[in-house]
């Protein structure tokens, strides 16, 4: 598992973190309610323990982790690098645009995505890959391509999942372009 970790793979710098949500997707006045909805409905808050001696994971814990991860990510993205391109990998989605349209205003949506469009746009990353939403997306925020190709649960497959989902990156321009595996 990569948590707040940097990995070099050839000419690419990969920055990876879970990036738990801050529950602020619908604004600061709805953070508490969004956290309570998540705690009441999601397995994360029933099954994950913060340590063997203490209780379950709480929304306050994940908001704190979000702040730490966001700060770490911002610092890494602002650093000078000799990498030809940067790829960010997070579990949680960085934008409301990653949510399935039918859940855009759902009370649980803030548990799946954060409003980090400004960070994504300023990141300089060629590609930002995420999961967690059980929804496949491919869009740009600024010059950063946001991509998610999620299989979903075995009994709840994601319709647009591509088992050969491949993304090609042009290193010199940090531009991410989709590649059709059928063109080989």
mmCIF file of C-alpha atoms in Angstrom:
data_model
loop_
_atom_site.group_PDB
_atom_site.id
_atom_site.type_symbol
_atom_site.label_atom_id
_atom_site.label_comp_id
_atom_site.label_asym_id
_atom_site.label_seq_id
_atom_site.Cartn_x
_atom_site.Cartn_y
_atom_site.Cartn_z
ATOM 1 C CA UNK A 1 0.000 0.000 0.000
ATOM 2 C CA UNK A 2 1.230 3.464 -0.840
ATOM 3 C CA UNK A 3 0.099 6.097 1.635
ATOM 4 C CA UNK A 4 1.605 9.543 1.268
ATOM 5 C CA UNK A 5 4.324 7.933 -0.800
ATOM 6 C CA UNK A 6 6.260 8.883 -3.898
ATOM 7 C CA UNK A 7 7.290 6.248 -6.392
ATOM 8 C CA UNK A 8 9.528 6.705 -9.415
ATOM 9 C CA UNK A 9 8.698 4.510 -12.374
ATOM 10 C CA UNK A 10 10.891 5.279 -15.341
ATOM 11 C CA UNK A 11 10.424 8.956 -16.156
ATOM 12 C CA UNK A 12 7.238 9.191 -14.091
ATOM 13 C CA UNK A 13 6.813 10.438 -10.553
ATOM 14 C CA UNK A 14 3.784 8.818 -8.917
ATOM 15 C CA UNK A 15 2.308 10.471 -5.834
ATOM 16 C CA UNK A 16 -0.086 8.194 -3.956
ATOM 17 C CA UNK A 17 -2.365 8.755 -0.988
ATOM 18 C CA UNK A 18 -5.815 7.637 0.137
ATOM 19 C CA UNK A 19 -6.968 11.268 0.363
ATOM 20 C CA UNK A 20 -9.928 10.588 2.613
ATOM 21 C CA UNK A 21 -12.709 13.093 2.101
ATOM 22 C CA UNK A 22 -13.156 16.270 4.124
ATOM 23 C CA UNK A 23 -16.982 16.026 3.791
ATOM 24 C CA UNK A 24 -16.976 19.619 2.511
ATOM 25 C CA UNK A 25 -18.324 18.902 -0.964
ATOM 26 C CA UNK A 26 -21.622 20.712 -0.282
ATOM 27 C CA UNK A 27 -20.061 23.529 1.740
ATOM 28 C CA UNK A 28 -18.680 24.071 5.248
ATOM 29 C CA UNK A 29 -22.116 24.333 6.857
ATOM 30 C CA UNK A 30 -22.932 20.753 5.817
ATOM 31 C CA UNK A 31 -19.689 19.003 6.851
ATOM 32 C CA UNK A 32 -21.025 17.654 10.141
ATOM 33 C CA UNK A 33 -24.255 16.311 8.585
ATOM 34 C CA UNK A 34 -22.309 14.679 5.743
ATOM 35 C CA UNK A 35 -19.985 12.989 8.232
ATOM 36 C CA UNK A 36 -22.902 11.732 10.297
ATOM 37 C CA UNK A 37 -24.624 10.329 7.193
ATOM 38 C CA UNK A 38 -21.419 8.506 6.250
ATOM 39 C CA UNK A 39 -20.893 7.132 9.761
ATOM 40 C CA UNK A 40 -24.444 5.782 9.811
ATOM 41 C CA UNK A 41 -24.282 4.167 6.362
ATOM 42 C CA UNK A 42 -20.763 3.181 5.339
ATOM 43 C CA UNK A 43 -18.789 0.062 6.220
ATOM 44 C CA UNK A 44 -15.635 2.168 6.663
ATOM 45 C CA UNK A 45 -17.067 3.544 9.901
ATOM 46 C CA UNK A 46 -18.252 0.174 11.152
ATOM 47 C CA UNK A 47 -15.299 -2.046 10.222
ATOM 48 C CA UNK A 48 -12.143 0.102 10.374
ATOM 49 C CA UNK A 49 -10.530 0.488 13.787
ATOM 50 C CA UNK A 50 -8.069 3.248 14.548
ATOM 51 C CA UNK A 51 -6.142 0.864 16.805
ATOM 52 C CA UNK A 52 -6.837 -2.398 18.635
ATOM 53 C CA UNK A 53 -7.477 -0.511 21.878
ATOM 54 C CA UNK A 54 -9.707 2.225 20.549
ATOM 55 C CA UNK A 55 -13.021 2.557 18.812
ATOM 56 C CA UNK A 56 -14.105 2.704 15.263
ATOM 57 C CA UNK A 57 -12.989 5.131 12.631
ATOM 58 C CA UNK A 58 -14.956 8.389 12.882
ATOM 59 C CA UNK A 59 -15.617 11.160 10.366
ATOM 60 C CA UNK A 60 -13.370 13.443 12.440
ATOM 61 C CA UNK A 61 -10.536 10.934 11.911
ATOM 62 C CA UNK A 62 -10.981 10.900 8.152
ATOM 63 C CA UNK A 63 -11.259 14.709 7.972
ATOM 64 C CA UNK A 64 -7.971 14.926 9.872
ATOM 65 C CA UNK A 65 -6.365 12.374 7.527
ATOM 66 C CA UNK A 66 -7.687 14.334 4.546
ATOM 67 C CA UNK A 67 -6.005 17.509 5.790
ATOM 68 C CA UNK A 68 -2.678 15.715 6.306
ATOM 69 C CA UNK A 69 -2.822 14.028 2.887
ATOM 70 C CA UNK A 70 -3.873 17.220 1.100
ATOM 71 C CA UNK A 71 -1.004 19.139 2.704
ATOM 72 C CA UNK A 72 1.474 16.376 1.798
ATOM 73 C CA UNK A 73 0.192 16.262 -1.766
ATOM 74 C CA UNK A 74 0.310 20.049 -2.188
ATOM 75 C CA UNK A 75 3.920 20.114 -0.909
ATOM 76 C CA UNK A 76 5.001 17.334 -3.282
ATOM 77 C CA UNK A 77 3.274 18.971 -6.239
ATOM 78 C CA UNK A 78 5.007 22.286 -5.523
ATOM 79 C CA UNK A 79 8.474 20.685 -5.319
ATOM 80 C CA UNK A 80 10.891 20.873 -8.193
ATOM 81 C CA UNK A 81 11.253 17.504 -9.892
ATOM 82 C CA UNK A 82 13.340 16.044 -12.665
ATOM 83 C CA UNK A 83 10.529 13.632 -13.545
ATOM 84 C CA UNK A 84 9.187 13.930 -17.072
ATOM 85 C CA UNK A 85 5.648 13.691 -15.751
ATOM 86 C CA UNK A 86 3.677 13.440 -12.546
ATOM 87 C CA UNK A 87 0.806 11.048 -11.893
ATOM 88 C CA UNK A 88 -1.369 11.350 -8.788
ATOM 89 C CA UNK A 89 -3.159 8.256 -7.477
ATOM 90 C CA UNK A 90 -5.803 8.585 -4.767
ATOM 91 C CA UNK A 91 -8.557 6.331 -3.524
ATOM 92 C CA UNK A 92 -11.114 9.093 -2.989
ATOM 93 C CA UNK A 93 -12.185 11.330 -5.870
ATOM 94 C CA UNK A 94 -10.786 14.868 -6.103
ATOM 95 C CA UNK A 95 -13.838 16.397 -7.773
ATOM 96 C CA UNK A 96 -17.631 16.271 -7.781
ATOM 97 C CA UNK A 97 -17.324 15.628 -11.522
ATOM 98 C CA UNK A 98 -16.265 12.076 -10.649
ATOM 99 C CA UNK A 99 -19.596 11.229 -9.043
ATOM 100 C CA UNK A 100 -22.301 9.336 -10.917
ATOM 101 C CA UNK A 101 -24.799 12.002 -12.051
ATOM 102 C CA UNK A 102 -27.677 10.307 -10.238
ATOM 103 C CA UNK A 103 -25.793 10.752 -6.933
ATOM 104 C CA UNK A 104 -24.517 14.298 -7.495
ATOM 105 C CA UNK A 105 -26.704 15.744 -4.724
ATOM 106 C CA UNK A 106 -26.969 12.600 -2.583
ATOM 107 C CA UNK A 107 -26.342 13.025 1.153
ATOM 108 C CA UNK A 108 -23.469 10.493 0.934
ATOM 109 C CA UNK A 109 -21.699 12.130 -2.024
ATOM 110 C CA UNK A 110 -19.357 14.126 0.269
ATOM 111 C CA UNK A 111 -18.043 10.760 1.536
ATOM 112 C CA UNK A 112 -16.849 9.871 -1.964
ATOM 113 C CA UNK A 113 -15.417 13.093 -3.381
ATOM 114 C CA UNK A 114 -13.882 16.348 -2.215
ATOM 115 C CA UNK A 115 -13.948 19.724 -3.938
ATOM 116 C CA UNK A 116 -10.293 19.875 -4.946
ATOM 117 C CA UNK A 117 -10.681 21.177 -8.499
ATOM 118 C CA UNK A 118 -8.333 24.102 -7.726
ATOM 119 C CA UNK A 119 -5.626 21.728 -6.472
ATOM 120 C CA UNK A 120 -6.043 19.426 -9.476
ATOM 121 C CA UNK A 121 -5.935 22.333 -11.935
ATOM 122 C CA UNK A 122 -2.806 23.808 -10.321
ATOM 123 C CA UNK A 123 -1.111 20.432 -9.830
ATOM 124 C CA UNK A 124 0.750 20.258 -13.119
ATOM 125 C CA UNK A 125 0.078 16.517 -13.057
ATOM 126 C CA UNK A 126 -0.462 14.794 -16.372
ATOM 127 C CA UNK A 127 -2.901 12.353 -14.838
ATOM 128 C CA UNK A 128 -4.932 11.944 -11.638
ATOM 129 C CA UNK A 129 -6.285 8.435 -11.101
ATOM 130 C CA UNK A 130 -8.823 7.624 -8.400
ATOM 131 C CA UNK A 131 -11.332 5.025 -7.263
ATOM 132 C CA UNK A 132 -14.034 4.794 -4.557
ATOM 133 C CA UNK A 133 -17.024 6.081 -6.550
ATOM 134 C CA UNK A 134 -17.829 2.863 -8.461
ATOM 135 C CA UNK A 135 -18.153 5.072 -11.542
ATOM 136 C CA UNK A 136 -15.807 5.345 -14.527
ATOM 137 C CA UNK A 137 -14.795 8.834 -15.648
ATOM 138 C CA UNK A 138 -12.359 10.505 -18.007
ATOM 139 C CA UNK A 139 -12.289 14.325 -17.993
ATOM 140 C CA UNK A 140 -9.876 17.218 -17.567
ATOM 141 C CA UNK A 141 -9.516 19.779 -14.806
ATOM 142 C CA UNK A 142 -7.215 22.397 -16.237
ATOM 143 C CA UNK A 143 -4.484 20.470 -18.038
ATOM 144 C CA UNK A 144 -4.765 17.462 -15.702
ATOM 145 C CA UNK A 145 -6.641 14.445 -16.933
ATOM 146 C CA UNK A 146 -8.791 12.785 -14.236
ATOM 147 C CA UNK A 147 -9.348 9.104 -14.931
ATOM 148 C CA UNK A 148 -11.096 6.287 -13.128
ATOM 149 C CA UNK A 149 -11.746 2.796 -14.494
ATOM 150 C CA UNK A 150 -13.515 0.947 -11.696
ATOM 151 C CA UNK A 151 -14.648 -2.659 -11.765
ATOM 152 C CA UNK A 152 -17.015 -2.365 -8.805
ATOM 153 C CA UNK A 153 -18.150 -5.172 -6.537
ATOM 154 C CA UNK A 154 -18.501 -8.656 -8.078
ATOM 155 C CA UNK A 155 -22.277 -8.523 -7.652
ATOM 156 C CA UNK A 156 -22.511 -4.845 -8.689
ATOM 157 C CA UNK A 157 -20.351 -4.396 -11.797
ATOM 158 C CA UNK A 158 -19.711 -0.927 -13.189
ATOM 159 C CA UNK A 159 -21.136 -0.735 -16.739
ATOM 160 C CA UNK A 160 -18.321 1.326 -18.315
ATOM 161 C CA UNK A 161 -15.453 -0.646 -16.761
ATOM 162 C CA UNK A 162 -12.817 -1.560 -19.337
ATOM 163 C CA UNK A 163 -10.716 -4.557 -18.210
ATOM 164 C CA UNK A 164 -8.037 -3.408 -20.673
ATOM 165 C CA UNK A 165 -8.272 0.225 -19.622
ATOM 166 C CA UNK A 166 -4.913 1.632 -20.640
ATOM 167 C CA UNK A 167 -3.822 5.254 -20.486
ATOM 168 C CA UNK A 168 -0.859 6.403 -22.558
ATOM 169 C CA UNK A 169 1.093 9.432 -21.445
ATOM 170 C CA UNK A 170 3.214 11.652 -23.642
ATOM 171 C CA UNK A 171 6.075 12.455 -21.270
ATOM 172 C CA UNK A 172 7.452 15.673 -22.800
ATOM 173 C CA UNK A 173 4.146 17.540 -22.602
ATOM 174 C CA UNK A 174 2.685 15.780 -19.561
ATOM 175 C CA UNK A 175 -0.404 15.218 -21.716
ATOM 176 C CA UNK A 176 -2.456 12.090 -21.078
ATOM 177 C CA UNK A 177 -4.153 10.474 -24.052
ATOM 178 C CA UNK A 178 -6.423 7.466 -24.073
ATOM 179 C CA UNK A 179 -5.269 4.489 -26.077
ATOM 180 C CA UNK A 180 -7.701 2.107 -27.678
ATOM 181 C CA UNK A 181 -6.320 -1.387 -26.927
ATOM 182 C CA UNK A 182 -8.057 -2.603 -30.101
ATOM 183 C CA UNK A 183 -5.738 -0.498 -32.274
ATOM 184 C CA UNK A 184 -2.660 -2.656 -31.618
#
